[in-house]
Amino acid sequence: MPRRKRFRIAVAGTAAVLLCTGAVAGCSADGSGTGSRSGSGAGRPAVPAKPVWDTSPGSVAAVGDSVTRAFDACTVLADCPEVSWATGTDTDVNSLALRLLGPGKVATHSWNLARTGARMAELPEQMTAAAAQRPELVTVMMGANDACRDRPDEMTPVDDFRTSFTTSLAALRKGAPKAQVYVSSLPDLKRLWSTGRVSPMGRQVWQLGICGAMLKDPQDLSAAAEQRRAAVRERVVAYNRVLKEVCAKDDRCRYDDGAVFGFAFEQPQLSPWDFFHPSRDGQARLADLAYRRITKP
């Protein structure tokens, strides 16, 4: 090949390589430019993905048991949903819904679907009802009644508890796929026993049959009684583990990381009628714990 022709070919090849190197879009290995065209947007700052969790949801549905219904918080043997930690309207409690929505929207944008005495097996039904409201946030506080049976051998098996909770989230997702879920841990029932047992009235009320597996014979410190209480506490710990594990599989679910279990309820936070359910003050503390977790970025 003549020297001049070889020189022209070399220059053309070098130019092609330089063009590919300087272009915004990529070229093929042989410099043919088979990659994306320049101007495709490569090199622009990436747009950050919108966070899945919204720290200011616009509506709240609450599911659960007597705690969410504020049982024994205002008067004996009665629900008092106006002081509920989740959806109450009492300004002293300053419920989660009141903090998130403001007083003008609590009545129209929040729903308390909990039922006193409910156990985890009922949660799928409650979740279906919650989904029908299309809420932006669902609060879950359920499971204490699964542990609070007359005897430890009557407590809900952990596998059944897991199945019911898993089914509950599936029921919610079927009707409200984008709803966020806040899951509260269960309180430490043994700590409640330790706090309430110092009250003569509390001990008397407990003998009527409240959470017998834990509270029966509150002054009995025998090995058998301690073993019974330990069994209940271990089951509560197992339930909380289930709540955490199942919630972790859902991008729109937040567990409270054991905040309620770890909270040291003192006598002012316990009902003056049963020394077990949260008082108004106790409901306010639950609202505060939930609000901190839900609004954390």
PDB file of C-alpha atoms in Angstrom:
ATOM      1  CA  MET A   1       0.000   0.000   0.000  1.00  0.00           C
ATOM      2  CA  PRO A   2       1.382   3.466  -0.849  1.00  0.00           C
ATOM      3  CA  ARG A   3       2.689   5.401   2.153  1.00  0.00           C
ATOM      4  CA  ARG A   4       0.269   8.349   1.606  1.00  0.00           C
ATOM      5  CA  LYS A   5      -2.805   6.070   1.594  1.00  0.00           C
ATOM      6  CA  ARG A   6      -1.657   4.319   4.777  1.00  0.00           C
ATOM      7  CA  PHE A   7      -1.277   7.734   6.401  1.00  0.00           C
ATOM      8  CA  ARG A   8      -4.863   8.794   5.462  1.00  0.00           C
ATOM      9  CA  ILE A   9      -6.278   5.543   6.907  1.00  0.00           C
ATOM     10  CA  ALA A  10      -4.362   5.994  10.174  1.00  0.00           C
ATOM     11  CA  VAL A  11      -5.580   9.596  10.547  1.00  0.00           C
ATOM     12  CA  ALA A  12      -9.197   8.582   9.901  1.00  0.00           C
ATOM     13  CA  GLY A  13      -8.987   5.765  12.464  1.00  0.00           C
ATOM     14  CA  THR A  14      -7.503   8.061  15.089  1.00  0.00           C
ATOM     15  CA  ALA A  15     -10.221  10.654  14.495  1.00  0.00           C
ATOM     16  CA  ALA A  16     -12.928   8.048  14.903  1.00  0.00           C
ATOM     17  CA  VAL A  17     -11.474   6.933  18.236  1.00  0.00           C
ATOM     18  CA  LEU A  18     -11.234  10.526  19.448  1.00  0.00           C
ATOM     19  CA  LEU A  19     -14.812  11.231  18.431  1.00  0.00           C
ATOM     20  CA  CYS A  20     -16.051   8.171  20.309  1.00  0.00           C
ATOM     21  CA  THR A  21     -14.019   9.089  23.362  1.00  0.00           C
ATOM     22  CA  GLY A  22     -15.345  12.636  23.475  1.00  0.00           C
ATOM     23  CA  ALA A  23     -18.965  11.840  22.679  1.00  0.00           C
ATOM     24  CA  VAL A  24     -21.586  11.727  25.396  1.00  0.00           C
ATOM     25  CA  ALA A  25     -22.925   8.441  24.103  1.00  0.00           C
ATOM     26  CA  GLY A  26     -20.831   5.289  23.964  1.00  0.00           C
ATOM     27  CA  CYS A  27     -19.378   3.679  20.834  1.00  0.00           C
ATOM     28  CA  SER A  28     -18.843   0.065  19.991  1.00  0.00           C
ATOM     29  CA  ALA A  29     -15.425  -1.486  20.407  1.00  0.00           C
ATOM     30  CA  ASP A  30     -14.655  -0.926  16.755  1.00  0.00           C
ATOM     31  CA  GLY A  31     -15.595   2.798  16.900  1.00  0.00           C
ATOM     32  CA  SER A  32     -18.775   2.343  14.880  1.00  0.00           C
ATOM     33  CA  GLY A  33     -20.932   4.308  17.359  1.00  0.00           C
ATOM     34  CA  THR A  34     -23.564   1.656  17.925  1.00  0.00           C
ATOM     35  CA  GLY A  35     -24.219   2.910  21.506  1.00  0.00           C
ATOM     36  CA  SER A  36     -26.773   5.556  22.486  1.00  0.00           C
ATOM     37  CA  ARG A  37     -26.741   8.826  20.662  1.00  0.00           C
ATOM     38  CA  SER A  38     -25.275  11.933  22.209  1.00  0.00           C
ATOM     39  CA  GLY A  39     -27.893  14.103  23.903  1.00  0.00           C
ATOM     40  CA  SER A  40     -29.575  11.077  25.517  1.00  0.00           C
ATOM     41  CA  GLY A  41     -29.260  12.647  28.970  1.00  0.00           C
ATOM     42  CA  ALA A  42     -26.288  10.635  30.217  1.00  0.00           C
ATOM     43  CA  GLY A  43     -24.113  12.645  32.536  1.00  0.00           C
ATOM     44  CA  ARG A  44     -27.020  14.594  34.027  1.00  0.00           C
ATOM     45  CA  PRO A  45     -27.458  14.434  37.845  1.00  0.00           C
ATOM     46  CA  ALA A  46     -29.559  11.446  38.812  1.00  0.00           C
ATOM     47  CA  VAL A  47     -33.012  12.303  40.156  1.00  0.00           C
ATOM     48  CA  PRO A  48     -33.271  10.800  43.668  1.00  0.00           C
ATOM     49  CA  ALA A  49     -36.019   8.268  44.085  1.00  0.00           C
ATOM     50  CA  LYS A  50     -39.018   9.444  46.105  1.00  0.00           C
ATOM     51  CA  PRO A  51     -38.936   7.858  49.577  1.00  0.00           C
ATOM     52  CA  VAL A  52     -41.477   5.093  50.002  1.00  0.00           C
ATOM     53  CA  TRP A  53     -42.361   6.217  53.529  1.00  0.00           C
ATOM     54  CA  ASP A  54     -44.410   9.412  53.882  1.00  0.00           C
ATOM     55  CA  THR A  55     -43.835  11.093  57.250  1.00  0.00           C
ATOM     56  CA  SER A  56     -47.067  13.111  57.025  1.00  0.00           C
ATOM     57  CA  PRO A  57     -49.912  10.804  55.951  1.00  0.00           C
ATOM     58  CA  GLY A  58     -53.290  12.454  55.434  1.00  0.00           C
ATOM     59  CA  SER A  59     -55.593   9.819  56.953  1.00  0.00           C
ATOM     60  CA  VAL A  60     -55.365   7.176  59.692  1.00  0.00           C
ATOM     61  CA  ALA A  61     -57.172   3.895  60.319  1.00  0.00           C
ATOM     62  CA  ALA A  62     -56.518   2.122  63.625  1.00  0.00           C
ATOM     63  CA  VAL A  63     -56.925  -1.611  64.183  1.00  0.00           C
ATOM     64  CA  GLY A  64     -56.313  -3.613  67.324  1.00  0.00           C
ATOM     65  CA  ASP A  65     -57.799  -4.385  70.723  1.00  0.00           C
ATOM     66  CA  SER A  66     -58.843  -2.719  73.983  1.00  0.00           C
ATOM     67  CA  VAL A  67     -55.731  -0.541  74.194  1.00  0.00           C
ATOM     68  CA  THR A  68     -56.621   1.245  70.961  1.00  0.00           C
ATOM     69  CA  ARG A  69     -60.236   1.523  72.169  1.00  0.00           C
ATOM     70  CA  ALA A  70     -58.899   3.122  75.394  1.00  0.00           C
ATOM     71  CA  PHE A  71     -60.768   0.638  77.556  1.00  0.00           C
ATOM     72  CA  ASP A  72     -60.913   1.628  81.247  1.00  0.00           C
ATOM     73  CA  ALA A  73     -59.182   4.933  80.523  1.00  0.00           C
ATOM     74  CA  CYS A  74     -62.177   7.165  81.371  1.00  0.00           C
ATOM     75  CA  THR A  75     -64.522   4.976  83.381  1.00  0.00           C
ATOM     76  CA  VAL A  76     -64.716   1.409  84.600  1.00  0.00           C
ATOM     77  CA  LEU A  77     -65.415  -1.417  82.138  1.00  0.00           C
ATOM     78  CA  ALA A  78     -66.018   0.850  79.150  1.00  0.00           C
ATOM     79  CA  ASP A  79     -64.291   1.944  75.968  1.00  0.00           C
ATOM     80  CA  CYS A  80     -63.311   5.601  75.707  1.00  0.00           C
ATOM     81  CA  PRO A  81     -62.164   6.070  72.085  1.00  0.00           C
ATOM     82  CA  GLU A  82     -61.982   9.839  72.440  1.00  0.00           C
ATOM     83  CA  VAL A  83     -58.760   9.359  74.425  1.00  0.00           C
ATOM     84  CA  SER A  84     -57.333   6.634  72.173  1.00  0.00           C
ATOM     85  CA  TRP A  85     -53.639   7.026  71.434  1.00  0.00           C
ATOM     86  CA  ALA A  86     -54.336   6.402  67.743  1.00  0.00           C
ATOM     87  CA  THR A  87     -57.447   8.369  66.779  1.00  0.00           C
ATOM     88  CA  GLY A  88     -58.688  10.184  69.895  1.00  0.00           C
ATOM     89  CA  THR A  89     -59.880  13.784  69.945  1.00  0.00           C
ATOM     90  CA  ASP A  90     -58.846  14.622  73.525  1.00  0.00           C
ATOM     91  CA  THR A  91     -56.263  17.397  73.361  1.00  0.00           C
ATOM     92  CA  ASP A  92     -54.570  16.292  76.583  1.00  0.00           C
ATOM     93  CA  VAL A  93     -53.780  12.914  75.028  1.00  0.00           C
ATOM     94  CA  ASN A  94     -52.896  14.538  71.703  1.00  0.00           C
ATOM     95  CA  SER A  95     -53.429  11.361  69.695  1.00  0.00           C
ATOM     96  CA  LEU A  96     -51.471  10.338  66.645  1.00  0.00           C
ATOM     97  CA  ALA A  97     -54.336  11.374  64.347  1.00  0.00           C
ATOM     98  CA  LEU A  98     -54.638  14.735  66.099  1.00  0.00           C
ATOM     99  CA  ARG A  99     -50.930  15.391  65.597  1.00  0.00           C
ATOM    100  CA  LEU A 100     -50.838  14.269  61.976  1.00  0.00           C
ATOM    101  CA  LEU A 101     -54.169  15.630  60.735  1.00  0.00           C
ATOM    102  CA  GLY A 102     -55.097  18.480  63.032  1.00  0.00           C
ATOM    103  CA  PRO A 103     -58.404  18.819  64.905  1.00  0.00           C
ATOM    104  CA  GLY A 104     -60.350  19.747  61.793  1.00  0.00           C
ATOM    105  CA  LYS A 105     -59.783  16.441  60.029  1.00  0.00           C
ATOM    106  CA  VAL A 106     -59.764  13.836  62.791  1.00  0.00           C
ATOM    107  CA  ALA A 107     -63.508  13.159  62.529  1.00  0.00           C
ATOM    108  CA  THR A 108     -63.499  12.745  58.753  1.00  0.00           C
ATOM    109  CA  HIS A 109     -60.037  11.316  58.071  1.00  0.00           C
ATOM    110  CA  SER A 110     -59.524   8.778  60.861  1.00  0.00           C
ATOM    111  CA  TRP A 111     -61.290   5.538  61.800  1.00  0.00           C
ATOM    112  CA  ASN A 112     -61.001   3.444  64.953  1.00  0.00           C
ATOM    113  CA  LEU A 113     -61.777  -0.139  63.918  1.00  0.00           C
ATOM    114  CA  ALA A 114     -60.278  -1.877  66.939  1.00  0.00           C
ATOM    115  CA  ARG A 115     -62.379  -4.092  69.224  1.00  0.00           C
ATOM    116  CA  THR A 116     -61.936  -4.703  72.929  1.00  0.00           C
ATOM    117  CA  GLY A 117     -61.043  -8.351  73.509  1.00  0.00           C
ATOM    118  CA  ALA A 118     -59.815  -8.964  69.945  1.00  0.00           C
ATOM    119  CA  ARG A 119     -57.001 -11.403  69.241  1.00  0.00           C
ATOM    120  CA  MET A 120     -54.668 -11.678  66.266  1.00  0.00           C
ATOM    121  CA  ALA A 121     -57.011 -14.122  64.469  1.00  0.00           C
ATOM    122  CA  GLU A 122     -59.458 -11.216  64.069  1.00  0.00           C
ATOM    123  CA  LEU A 123     -56.933  -8.849  62.507  1.00  0.00           C
ATOM    124  CA  PRO A 124     -57.483  -9.936  58.868  1.00  0.00           C
ATOM    125  CA  GLU A 125     -61.129  -8.888  59.182  1.00  0.00           C
ATOM    126  CA  GLN A 126     -60.189  -5.564  60.726  1.00  0.00           C
ATOM    127  CA  MET A 127     -57.586  -4.975  58.023  1.00  0.00           C
ATOM    128  CA  THR A 128     -60.158  -5.601  55.312  1.00  0.00           C
ATOM    129  CA  ALA A 129     -62.405  -3.005  56.932  1.00  0.00           C
ATOM    130  CA  ALA A 130     -59.469  -0.592  57.146  1.00  0.00           C
ATOM    131  CA  ALA A 131     -58.588  -1.091  53.488  1.00  0.00           C
ATOM    132  CA  ALA A 132     -62.130  -0.134  52.516  1.00  0.00           C
ATOM    133  CA  GLN A 133     -61.464   3.373  53.883  1.00  0.00           C
ATOM    134  CA  ARG A 134     -58.385   3.762  51.646  1.00  0.00           C
ATOM    135  CA  PRO A 135     -56.288   5.216  54.480  1.00  0.00           C
ATOM    136  CA  GLU A 136     -52.780   6.544  53.975  1.00  0.00           C
ATOM    137  CA  LEU A 137     -51.707   5.052  57.323  1.00  0.00           C
ATOM    138  CA  VAL A 138     -52.906   2.045  59.316  1.00  0.00           C
ATOM    139  CA  THR A 139     -51.835   1.592  62.933  1.00  0.00           C
ATOM    140  CA  VAL A 140     -51.658  -1.915  64.390  1.00  0.00           C
ATOM    141  CA  MET A 141     -51.565  -2.752  68.090  1.00  0.00           C
ATOM    142  CA  MET A 142     -52.689  -6.341  68.476  1.00  0.00           C
ATOM    143  CA  GLY A 143     -51.610  -9.472  70.312  1.00  0.00           C
ATOM    144  CA  ALA A 144     -51.814  -8.807  74.048  1.00  0.00           C
ATOM    145  CA  ASN A 145     -54.993 -10.876  74.318  1.00  0.00           C
ATOM    146  CA  ASP A 146     -53.215 -13.783  72.625  1.00  0.00           C
ATOM    147  CA  ALA A 147     -50.877 -13.903  75.621  1.00  0.00           C
ATOM    148  CA  CYS A 148     -53.377 -12.798  78.278  1.00  0.00           C
ATOM    149  CA  ARG A 149     -55.250 -16.054  78.697  1.00  0.00           C
ATOM    150  CA  ASP A 150     -56.322 -17.767  81.896  1.00  0.00           C
ATOM    151  CA  ARG A 151     -53.385 -20.178  81.679  1.00  0.00           C
ATOM    152  CA  PRO A 152     -50.147 -20.188  79.666  1.00  0.00           C
ATOM    153  CA  ASP A 153     -51.152 -23.318  77.751  1.00  0.00           C
ATOM    154  CA  GLU A 154     -54.088 -21.356  76.283  1.00  0.00           C
ATOM    155  CA  MET A 155     -51.865 -18.732  74.635  1.00  0.00           C
ATOM    156  CA  THR A 156     -52.002 -18.521  70.843  1.00  0.00           C
ATOM    157  CA  PRO A 157     -49.248 -20.636  69.249  1.00  0.00           C
ATOM    158  CA  VAL A 158     -46.540 -18.510  67.641  1.00  0.00           C
ATOM    159  CA  ASP A 159     -47.025 -20.102  64.210  1.00  0.00           C
ATOM    160  CA  ASP A 160     -50.748 -19.304  64.278  1.00  0.00           C
ATOM    161  CA  PHE A 161     -49.945 -15.755  65.343  1.00  0.00           C
ATOM    162  CA  ARG A 162     -47.557 -15.407  62.392  1.00  0.00           C
ATOM    163  CA  THR A 163     -50.080 -16.795  59.926  1.00  0.00           C
ATOM    164  CA  SER A 164     -52.791 -14.393  61.080  1.00  0.00           C
ATOM    165  CA  PHE A 165     -50.525 -11.354  60.924  1.00  0.00           C
ATOM    166  CA  THR A 166     -49.181 -12.286  57.490  1.00  0.00           C
ATOM    167  CA  THR A 167     -52.729 -12.794  56.245  1.00  0.00           C
ATOM    168  CA  SER A 168     -53.705  -9.419  57.709  1.00  0.00           C
ATOM    169  CA  LEU A 169     -51.077  -7.519  55.727  1.00  0.00           C
ATOM    170  CA  ALA A 170     -52.080  -9.383  52.585  1.00  0.00           C
ATOM    171  CA  ALA A 171     -55.712  -8.372  53.166  1.00  0.00           C
ATOM    172  CA  LEU A 172     -54.693  -4.741  53.499  1.00  0.00           C
ATOM    173  CA  ARG A 173     -52.530  -4.859  50.392  1.00  0.00           C
ATOM    174  CA  LYS A 174     -55.404  -6.310  48.386  1.00  0.00           C
ATOM    175  CA  GLY A 175     -57.623  -3.334  49.098  1.00  0.00           C
ATOM    176  CA  ALA A 176     -55.125  -0.564  49.835  1.00  0.00           C
ATOM    177  CA  PRO A 177     -51.773  -1.442  48.235  1.00  0.00           C
ATOM    178  CA  LYS A 178     -50.103   1.879  49.042  1.00  0.00           C
ATOM    179  CA  ALA A 179     -51.267   2.274  52.637  1.00  0.00           C
ATOM    180  CA  GLN A 180     -48.478   2.648  55.172  1.00  0.00           C
ATOM    181  CA  VAL A 181     -48.521   0.481  58.281  1.00  0.00           C
ATOM    182  CA  TYR A 182     -47.220   1.301  61.746  1.00  0.00           C
ATOM    183  CA  VAL A 183     -46.891  -1.806  63.922  1.00  0.00           C
ATOM    184  CA  SER A 184     -46.595  -1.396  67.672  1.00  0.00           C
ATOM    185  CA  SER A 185     -44.776  -3.957  69.764  1.00  0.00           C
ATOM    186  CA  LEU A 186     -46.691  -5.549  72.619  1.00  0.00           C
ATOM    187  CA  PRO A 187     -46.043  -4.202  76.115  1.00  0.00           C
ATOM    188  CA  ASP A 188     -43.953  -6.127  78.587  1.00  0.00           C
ATOM    189  CA  LEU A 189     -46.730  -7.772  80.615  1.00  0.00           C
ATOM    190  CA  LYS A 190     -44.353  -8.878  83.333  1.00  0.00           C
ATOM    191  CA  ARG A 191     -43.277  -5.286  83.895  1.00  0.00           C
ATOM    192  CA  LEU A 192     -46.957  -4.320  84.190  1.00  0.00           C
ATOM    193  CA  TRP A 193     -47.349  -7.031  86.839  1.00  0.00           C
ATOM    194  CA  SER A 194     -44.329  -5.705  88.695  1.00  0.00           C
ATOM    195  CA  THR A 195     -45.710  -2.160  88.632  1.00  0.00           C
ATOM    196  CA  GLY A 196     -49.332  -2.908  89.530  1.00  0.00           C
ATOM    197  CA  ARG A 197     -48.792  -5.538  92.201  1.00  0.00           C
ATOM    198  CA  VAL A 198     -47.742  -2.929  94.766  1.00  0.00           C
ATOM    199  CA  SER A 199     -51.295  -1.527  94.784  1.00  0.00           C
ATOM    200  CA  PRO A 200     -53.722  -3.312  97.154  1.00  0.00           C
ATOM    201  CA  MET A 201     -56.626  -2.273  94.923  1.00  0.00           C
ATOM    202  CA  GLY A 202     -54.792  -3.477  91.839  1.00  0.00           C
ATOM    203  CA  ARG A 203     -54.190  -6.883  93.367  1.00  0.00           C
ATOM    204  CA  GLN A 204     -57.854  -7.139  94.329  1.00  0.00           C
ATOM    205  CA  VAL A 205     -59.059  -6.235  90.839  1.00  0.00           C
ATOM    206  CA  TRP A 206     -56.674  -8.682  89.192  1.00  0.00           C
ATOM    207  CA  GLN A 207     -58.247 -11.527  91.133  1.00  0.00           C
ATOM    208  CA  LEU A 208     -61.399 -10.978  89.062  1.00  0.00           C
ATOM    209  CA  GLY A 209     -59.607 -12.622  86.154  1.00  0.00           C
ATOM    210  CA  ILE A 210     -57.633 -10.001  84.212  1.00  0.00           C
ATOM    211  CA  CYS A 211     -54.806 -11.667  82.258  1.00  0.00           C
ATOM    212  CA  GLY A 212     -54.711 -14.640  84.600  1.00  0.00           C
ATOM    213  CA  ALA A 213     -51.666 -16.246  83.013  1.00  0.00           C
ATOM    214  CA  MET A 214     -49.598 -13.267  84.185  1.00  0.00           C
ATOM    215  CA  LEU A 215     -51.543 -11.522  86.956  1.00  0.00           C
ATOM    216  CA  LYS A 216     -53.102 -14.364  88.915  1.00  0.00           C
ATOM    217  CA  ASP A 217     -51.892 -14.502  92.530  1.00  0.00           C
ATOM    218  CA  PRO A 218     -49.712 -11.406  92.082  1.00  0.00           C
ATOM    219  CA  GLN A 219     -48.031 -11.820  95.472  1.00  0.00           C
ATOM    220  CA  ASP A 220     -47.037 -15.421  94.820  1.00  0.00           C
ATOM    221  CA  LEU A 221     -43.266 -15.477  94.255  1.00  0.00           C
ATOM    222  CA  SER A 222     -42.879 -19.248  94.240  1.00  0.00           C
ATOM    223  CA  ALA A 223     -40.835 -20.982  91.559  1.00  0.00           C
ATOM    224  CA  ALA A 224     -43.988 -22.222  89.842  1.00  0.00           C
ATOM    225  CA  ALA A 225     -45.518 -18.739  89.720  1.00  0.00           C
ATOM    226  CA  GLU A 226     -42.293 -17.230  88.408  1.00  0.00           C
ATOM    227  CA  GLN A 227     -42.087 -19.924  85.751  1.00  0.00           C
ATOM    228  CA  ARG A 228     -45.666 -19.161  84.691  1.00  0.00           C
ATOM    229  CA  ARG A 229     -44.930 -15.456  84.340  1.00  0.00           C
ATOM    230  CA  ALA A 230     -41.684 -16.137  82.497  1.00  0.00           C
ATOM    231  CA  ALA A 231     -43.561 -18.301  79.989  1.00  0.00           C
ATOM    232  CA  VAL A 232     -45.961 -15.457  79.245  1.00  0.00           C
ATOM    233  CA  ARG A 233     -43.150 -12.954  78.837  1.00  0.00           C
ATOM    234  CA  GLU A 234     -41.286 -15.304  76.501  1.00  0.00           C
ATOM    235  CA  ARG A 235     -44.407 -15.637  74.370  1.00  0.00           C
ATOM    236  CA  VAL A 236     -44.776 -11.859  74.166  1.00  0.00           C
ATOM    237  CA  VAL A 237     -41.138 -11.610  73.055  1.00  0.00           C
ATOM    238  CA  ALA A 238     -41.830 -14.255  70.394  1.00  0.00           C
ATOM    239  CA  TYR A 239     -44.921 -12.376  69.188  1.00  0.00           C
ATOM    240  CA  ASN A 240     -42.907  -9.168  68.893  1.00  0.00           C
ATOM    241  CA  ARG A 241     -40.302 -11.008  66.870  1.00  0.00           C
ATOM    242  CA  VAL A 242     -43.027 -12.125  64.475  1.00  0.00           C
ATOM    243  CA  LEU A 243     -44.357  -8.577  64.134  1.00  0.00           C
ATOM    244  CA  LYS A 244     -40.875  -7.306  63.342  1.00  0.00           C
ATOM    245  CA  GLU A 245     -40.023 -10.045  60.830  1.00  0.00           C
ATOM    246  CA  VAL A 246     -43.293  -9.939  58.917  1.00  0.00           C
ATOM    247  CA  CYS A 247     -43.340  -6.139  58.823  1.00  0.00           C
ATOM    248  CA  ALA A 248     -39.756  -6.066  57.503  1.00  0.00           C
ATOM    249  CA  LYS A 249     -40.904  -7.855  54.344  1.00  0.00           C
ATOM    250  CA  ASP A 250     -43.212  -4.968  53.417  1.00  0.00           C
ATOM    251  CA  ASP A 251     -41.609  -1.740  52.143  1.00  0.00           C
ATOM    252  CA  ARG A 252     -44.508   0.317  53.495  1.00  0.00           C
ATOM    253  CA  CYS A 253     -44.482  -1.142  56.996  1.00  0.00           C
ATOM    254  CA  ARG A 254     -42.646   0.209  60.054  1.00  0.00           C
ATOM    255  CA  TYR A 255     -42.254  -1.678  63.321  1.00  0.00           C
ATOM    256  CA  ASP A 256     -41.694   0.418  66.430  1.00  0.00           C
ATOM    257  CA  ASP A 257     -38.395  -1.379  67.154  1.00  0.00           C
ATOM    258  CA  GLY A 258     -39.691  -2.519  70.535  1.00  0.00           C
ATOM    259  CA  ALA A 259     -40.495   0.975  71.828  1.00  0.00           C
ATOM    260  CA  VAL A 260     -43.759   0.003  73.542  1.00  0.00           C
ATOM    261  CA  PHE A 261     -42.277  -3.219  74.938  1.00  0.00           C
ATOM    262  CA  GLY A 262     -39.398  -1.236  76.389  1.00  0.00           C
ATOM    263  CA  PHE A 263     -41.508   1.578  77.820  1.00  0.00           C
ATOM    264  CA  ALA A 264     -41.636   1.501  81.631  1.00  0.00           C
ATOM    265  CA  PHE A 265     -45.297   2.104  82.451  1.00  0.00           C
ATOM    266  CA  GLU A 266     -45.600   3.523  85.963  1.00  0.00           C
ATOM    267  CA  GLN A 267     -48.788   3.766  88.024  1.00  0.00           C
ATOM    268  CA  PRO A 268     -49.829   7.154  86.557  1.00  0.00           C
ATOM    269  CA  GLN A 269     -49.824   5.525  83.111  1.00  0.00           C
ATOM    270  CA  LEU A 270     -52.108   2.672  84.243  1.00  0.00           C
ATOM    271  CA  SER A 271     -55.887   2.705  84.552  1.00  0.00           C
ATOM    272  CA  PRO A 272     -57.030   3.514  88.112  1.00  0.00           C
ATOM    273  CA  TRP A 273     -59.763   0.905  87.692  1.00  0.00           C
ATOM    274  CA  ASP A 274     -57.830  -2.153  86.533  1.00  0.00           C
ATOM    275  CA  PHE A 275     -54.143  -1.199  86.941  1.00  0.00           C
ATOM    276  CA  PHE A 276     -53.465  -2.874  83.604  1.00  0.00           C
ATOM    277  CA  HIS A 277     -54.800  -0.881  80.635  1.00  0.00           C
ATOM    278  CA  PRO A 278     -53.255   2.516  79.848  1.00  0.00           C
ATOM    279  CA  SER A 279     -54.735   5.556  81.566  1.00  0.00           C
ATOM    280  CA  ARG A 280     -55.140   8.871  79.763  1.00  0.00           C
ATOM    281  CA  ASP A 281     -51.497   9.557  80.537  1.00  0.00           C
ATOM    282  CA  GLY A 282     -50.531   6.110  79.275  1.00  0.00           C
ATOM    283  CA  GLN A 283     -52.456   6.712  76.056  1.00  0.00           C
ATOM    284  CA  ALA A 284     -50.590   9.988  75.597  1.00  0.00           C
ATOM    285  CA  ARG A 285     -47.263   8.183  75.968  1.00  0.00           C
ATOM    286  CA  LEU A 286     -48.283   5.625  73.327  1.00  0.00           C
ATOM    287  CA  ALA A 287     -49.250   8.445  70.972  1.00  0.00           C
ATOM    288  CA  ASP A 288     -45.864  10.059  71.478  1.00  0.00           C
ATOM    289  CA  LEU A 289     -43.958   6.832  70.780  1.00  0.00           C
ATOM    290  CA  ALA A 290     -45.940   6.238  67.580  1.00  0.00           C
ATOM    291  CA  TYR A 291     -45.576   9.815  66.340  1.00  0.00           C
ATOM    292  CA  ARG A 292     -41.798   9.755  66.754  1.00  0.00           C
ATOM    293  CA  ARG A 293     -41.467   6.559  64.749  1.00  0.00           C
ATOM    294  CA  ILE A 294     -43.881   7.517  61.995  1.00  0.00           C
ATOM    295  CA  THR A 295     -42.419  10.981  61.410  1.00  0.00           C
ATOM    296  CA  LYS A 296     -38.802   9.834  61.446  1.00  0.00           C
ATOM    297  CA  PRO A 297     -37.347  10.403  57.937  1.00  0.00           C
TER     298      PRO A 297
END
